Amino acid sequence: MVPGVSYLSRLSAAAGYTGVAGGSLVLMGWLLRLPGLVAINPVLGTMTPETAFCFVLTGAALLLARPESTPSWKHRLAKISAGLVILKSLLTLIETWPGWSLSIDQLLFKGSVSKIFPGRMPAATALTLLFVGLAVVLLDTQARRPRPSELLALAAVLTVLLALIGYGYGYVSVFLLPIRRPLAFHTLLLMLVLSFGILVARPGQGLMGLALSESSGGVMVRRLLPAALAIPILVGWLVVEGQRAGLYSNVLSLAYFALSIIVVFGALIWVTAGSLHDMDNRRRQAEAEIHTLNEQLEHRVLERTAQLEAANNELEAFSYSVSHDLRAPLRHIAGFIALLERHAANSLDDQSKRFISIIESSSREMGHLIDDLLAFSKMARVGMMASVVDLRCLVQQVIGELEQSTKEGRPTWIIRDLLSVEGDPAMLRLALVNLISNAVKFTQGRSERRIEIGSTDTEHEIVFYVRDNGVGFDMQYAHKLFGVFQRLHSNQEFEGTGIGLATVRRIIHRHGGRTWAEGEPGKGATFYCSLPKGGQSHGPS
Amino acid sequence: MDHLKSILLVEDNARDVELTLAALLEHNLADEVTVMPDGAEALDYLYCRREFARRKRINPAVVLLDLMMPKVDGLEVLRLLKSDAQLKSIPVVMLTSSREETDLIKSYELGVNAYVVKPADFRAFVDAVKQVGVFWAIPSEPPLRSLEESSMK
């Protein structure tokens, strides 16, 4: 909130209290017959009891309507209060019409206070009160600048200002409408205070919002407005006084007035334009700086992207050569061991044969390792294809393939609800192959092997799981499960490379999902993967 | 198997050559195997030029082509063979260590007849070589359908 906002808000409240207090004092004056309260000075006019009452109502309405976030009953009460003011002022205006008399002026008080009679509310007062009442009622009616309420409050301020300037220039009877009585001075003051209070009751919006804003528009309003108020009044007074002293004639005095206004406003406009110009220049300079910074940033992004691409290409080349060159010697080892076995089959003792078989199985293992590592690194590099994947269909395919290659007794498959998800079909397939083949592997040797696959649907994600009744694991090692080369079982127990679950995790992460596992030694394990709905996917990581 | 036509093996690695020959021998497919150590020489051989200028121009029954070779690599040899009117009828089998999909896709785009990833396991390799040999080295008119469907990968 702009600091000025809370200040104006407090000012508006003060105006409300002043209205209530001032009106009450005058009413008290009428009640207790205190002439000093009814009229400050008989020359300066008297405030009628209706006017005083209207001020109390208006002040109360302003106080009730002022905070924007009060309960609505307060706002409703404010509108009723202001409505009464409108009604009263309208009736008075009708009465002012020649030949109409409703005699409501006798309603509150009859008689006089030391020969001061209440009399009728002056028409100018009624008109101003009508503006003020409407302004309160329309306080929260929104429109483009200016808001209707501001416009009405301004009309009231200007009306009062005219009368006040008249007072200041020594001309007591300033009339707006055909009225027979001057406005009382304290009526004018209270009216000015109240209409100003209404004008600033919503300091964040409309004209006040503009006046308080940090923009060059706001600066201009704050610079010029006080001068626009004060200078013509002052100059006008000088001219009037000069005329009165006989220094110059009527026409010449107007010329003086016009000239001095021209000089003062010309200077003011020039000074303000100068500071706005500076502001503009500073802003343009800042914009230019931002532009340069943006360009630098873009350049840097391009540079980084190029570096990343280069790194990615290097990684690609690396894994390509691993794929080629690391496999070749391995193949040679395996190949020549097989040839050796054949050549020397008869001359080798059992121990040597055992060594040969160890070399064979080690090289096979190494081959799997290389394949798995390559697949793992590939999962980070390749681009993703997003499509709708039918998990049920995919799971059935994977099971079909695995059953072909498993020699041991088939597990019992329990396929629960499987939903369609969004993702890369090849990647999700690899994840499922890893999860399901793990389940098959770790249920080996169980008398009754059960593998359950299903999915659940939550608000933001779809979770699928693979549950088995295999060897399970200790939950204290759960965090290690998805790491590269992390194995919870020895190679003798279960063969494997320790990359499968890491690959699963990488695939699921790239889909924007999570992986976790639950298990108990000897009871089985459940592996969960979540995939976000709406397919948020991550680029190569 | 009355008469075997020759096989051209293009392979830079002597050990791979030996293993491939052993595999071919196992199935008596190696009646006549010509080995070229790189793509450049293989092309010279096929076009009967330079040191092979005097060779009688008979196309081999099948070319077994390694992918990664010095000078001219397998893909380049394949491209040249398949764009030559006289040579493009020779079946070409890619023998490679790489499982990289890009190599496979490129090879098929260039018109390779079969693609064999040399398995680390020697037995599997022998089986793969046998299939290739039986398929193409037998003298009867070689069927021109691709080996893609016969699960050789």
XYZ file of C-alpha atoms in Angstrom, chain A residues 255-478:
224
model
C -6.198 41.701 -17.229
C -3.829 41.659 -14.243
C -5.537 38.546 -12.966
C -5.217 36.805 -16.314
C -1.563 37.783 -16.704
C -0.519 36.680 -13.243
C -2.282 33.327 -13.709
C -0.453 32.905 -17.010
C 2.928 33.713 -15.452
C 2.508 31.527 -12.391
C 1.070 28.519 -14.212
C 3.468 28.878 -17.083
C 6.378 28.702 -14.646
C 4.830 25.811 -12.724
C 4.157 23.816 -15.850
C 7.700 24.417 -17.040
C 9.234 23.276 -13.770
C 7.005 20.204 -13.592
C 7.654 19.362 -17.210
C 11.373 19.594 -16.441
C 11.214 17.044 -13.647
C 8.920 14.772 -15.667
C 11.410 15.008 -18.482
C 14.198 13.923 -16.151
C 12.055 11.068 -14.897
C 11.367 10.012 -18.442
C 15.045 10.096 -19.288
C 15.927 8.003 -16.276
C 13.238 5.508 -17.191
C 14.454 5.294 -20.763
C 17.985 4.792 -19.523
C 16.817 2.017 -17.201
C 14.921 0.411 -20.043
C 18.009 0.523 -22.214
C 19.985 -1.109 -19.412
C 17.384 -3.830 -19.031
C 17.487 -4.376 -22.743
C 21.268 -4.756 -22.705
C 21.066 -7.104 -19.736
C 18.448 -9.170 -21.515
C 20.617 -9.417 -24.558
C 23.581 -10.456 -22.452
C 21.435 -13.034 -20.718
C 20.177 -14.421 -23.992
C 23.705 -14.572 -25.268
C 24.779 -16.406 -22.141
C 21.891 -18.835 -22.470
C 22.905 -19.563 -26.040
C 26.475 -20.084 -24.928
C 25.465 -22.437 -22.139
C 23.149 -24.317 -24.447
C 25.976 -24.778 -26.908
C 28.228 -26.013 -24.107
C 25.551 -28.402 -22.925
C 25.014 -29.654 -26.420
C 28.730 -30.183 -26.817
C 28.855 -32.065 -23.526
C 25.884 -34.131 -24.576
C 27.486 -34.937 -27.898
C 30.670 -35.941 -26.122
C 28.662 -38.200 -23.843
C 26.953 -39.661 -26.856
C 30.289 -40.301 -28.555
C 31.618 -41.791 -25.343
C 28.780 -44.213 -24.940
C 28.973 -45.071 -28.613
C 32.594 -46.011 -28.282
C 31.888 -47.885 -25.052
C 29.234 -49.760 -26.909
C 31.691 -50.688 -29.652
C 35.122 -50.851 -28.137
C 34.387 -52.202 -24.683
C 32.402 -55.056 -26.099
C 35.016 -56.173 -28.621
C 37.704 -57.438 -26.190
C 34.995 -59.030 -24.097
C 33.737 -60.885 -27.109
C 37.263 -62.012 -27.830
C 37.707 -63.353 -24.314
C 34.433 -65.236 -24.531
C 35.094 -66.439 -28.047
C 38.598 -67.727 -27.465
C 37.688 -69.325 -24.169
C 34.970 -71.217 -26.043
C 37.498 -72.230 -28.675
C 40.018 -73.237 -26.009
C 37.422 -75.340 -24.270
C 36.714 -77.147 -27.494
C 40.351 -77.608 -28.447
C 41.606 -78.773 -25.104
C 38.463 -80.432 -23.814
C 40.167 -83.774 -23.444
C 43.461 -82.645 -22.011
C 42.077 -80.323 -19.332
C 41.578 -81.449 -15.760
C 38.448 -80.609 -13.836
C 40.032 -77.690 -12.057
C 41.031 -76.046 -15.366
C 37.537 -76.636 -16.715
C 36.133 -74.921 -13.666
C 38.424 -71.937 -14.262
C 37.279 -71.777 -17.853
C 33.645 -71.800 -16.857
C 34.330 -69.006 -14.369
C 35.929 -66.915 -17.110
C 32.952 -67.621 -19.313
C 30.354 -66.583 -16.780
C 32.374 -63.515 -15.783
C 32.609 -62.315 -19.334
C 28.897 -62.917 -19.799
C 28.233 -60.893 -16.672
C 30.451 -58.116 -17.947
C 28.479 -58.114 -21.171
C 25.221 -57.654 -19.273
C 26.782 -54.901 -17.225
C 27.843 -52.984 -20.297
C 24.426 -53.394 -21.875
C 22.638 -52.247 -18.743
C 24.933 -49.272 -18.234
C 24.446 -48.202 -21.811
C 20.680 -48.484 -21.460
C 20.878 -46.513 -18.222
C 22.894 -43.697 -19.736
C 20.682 -43.700 -22.788
C 17.631 -43.045 -20.621
C 19.143 -39.697 -19.670
C 20.086 -38.682 -23.177
C 17.360 -39.640 -25.570
C 14.427 -37.378 -26.265
C 11.048 -38.466 -24.973
C 8.042 -39.262 -27.057
C 4.815 -38.430 -25.294
C 1.794 -40.556 -26.025
C -0.954 -42.371 -24.193
C 0.315 -45.730 -23.010
C -2.051 -48.565 -22.171
C -0.351 -50.071 -19.109
C -2.475 -53.233 -19.229
C -1.417 -53.963 -22.774
C 2.229 -53.183 -22.019
C 2.279 -55.356 -18.898
C 0.821 -58.290 -20.799
C 3.447 -57.977 -23.530
C 6.267 -57.834 -20.997
C 4.908 -60.841 -19.099
C 4.609 -62.761 -22.345
C 8.241 -62.106 -23.194
C 9.502 -62.927 -19.727
C 7.569 -66.200 -19.626
C 9.303 -67.298 -22.798
C 12.706 -66.852 -21.248
C 11.982 -68.247 -17.784
C 12.572 -71.903 -17.442
C 11.444 -72.332 -13.887
C 7.818 -72.797 -12.889
C 5.589 -69.931 -13.837
C 4.523 -67.481 -11.169
C 0.866 -66.750 -10.578
C 0.128 -63.393 -12.180
C -2.492 -61.202 -10.544
C -3.311 -58.308 -12.809
C -5.428 -55.668 -11.091
C -6.816 -52.460 -12.554
C -4.304 -50.932 -14.917
C -4.973 -47.457 -16.222
C -3.677 -45.683 -19.253
C -0.919 -43.174 -18.568
C 0.862 -40.471 -20.522
C 4.501 -41.110 -21.293
C 7.151 -42.531 -23.572
C 6.100 -46.073 -24.521
C 9.626 -47.444 -25.011
C 10.867 -46.014 -21.723
C 7.868 -47.176 -19.711
C 8.236 -50.576 -21.265
C 11.868 -50.755 -20.123
C 10.806 -49.699 -16.617
C 8.170 -52.449 -16.528
C 10.624 -55.035 -17.872
C 13.025 -54.182 -15.061
C 10.368 -54.195 -12.340
C 8.630 -57.370 -13.462
C 11.817 -59.310 -14.179
C 13.001 -58.309 -10.716
C 9.817 -59.717 -9.250
C 10.311 -62.926 -11.225
C 13.936 -63.118 -10.105
C 13.327 -62.568 -6.433
C 10.466 -65.055 -6.187
C 12.641 -67.868 -7.514
C 12.723 -70.804 -5.189
C 9.403 -69.935 -3.536
C 6.900 -72.733 -3.425
C 4.039 -70.503 -4.482
C 5.152 -67.486 -6.487
C 2.720 -64.614 -6.713
C 3.279 -61.374 -8.622
C 0.626 -58.705 -8.475
C 0.559 -55.696 -10.782
C -1.924 -52.856 -10.516
C -2.436 -49.135 -10.437
C -4.289 -46.574 -8.371
C -5.628 -43.214 -9.327
C -5.141 -40.126 -7.149
C -5.957 -36.514 -7.807
C -2.654 -35.539 -9.386
C -0.990 -38.791 -10.327
C -1.389 -42.383 -11.335
C 0.575 -44.863 -9.240
C 1.386 -48.309 -10.541
C 2.978 -51.040 -8.500
C 4.553 -54.470 -8.837
C 4.171 -56.639 -5.730
C 5.789 -59.996 -5.157
C 5.972 -62.539 -2.372
C 9.696 -63.074 -2.883
C 12.661 -62.578 -0.594
C 11.769 -58.959 0.153
C 14.179 -56.529 1.785
C 14.840 -54.698 5.002
C 13.195 -51.250 4.964
C 16.334 -49.674 6.445
C 18.040 -50.229 3.105
C 15.080 -48.903 1.078
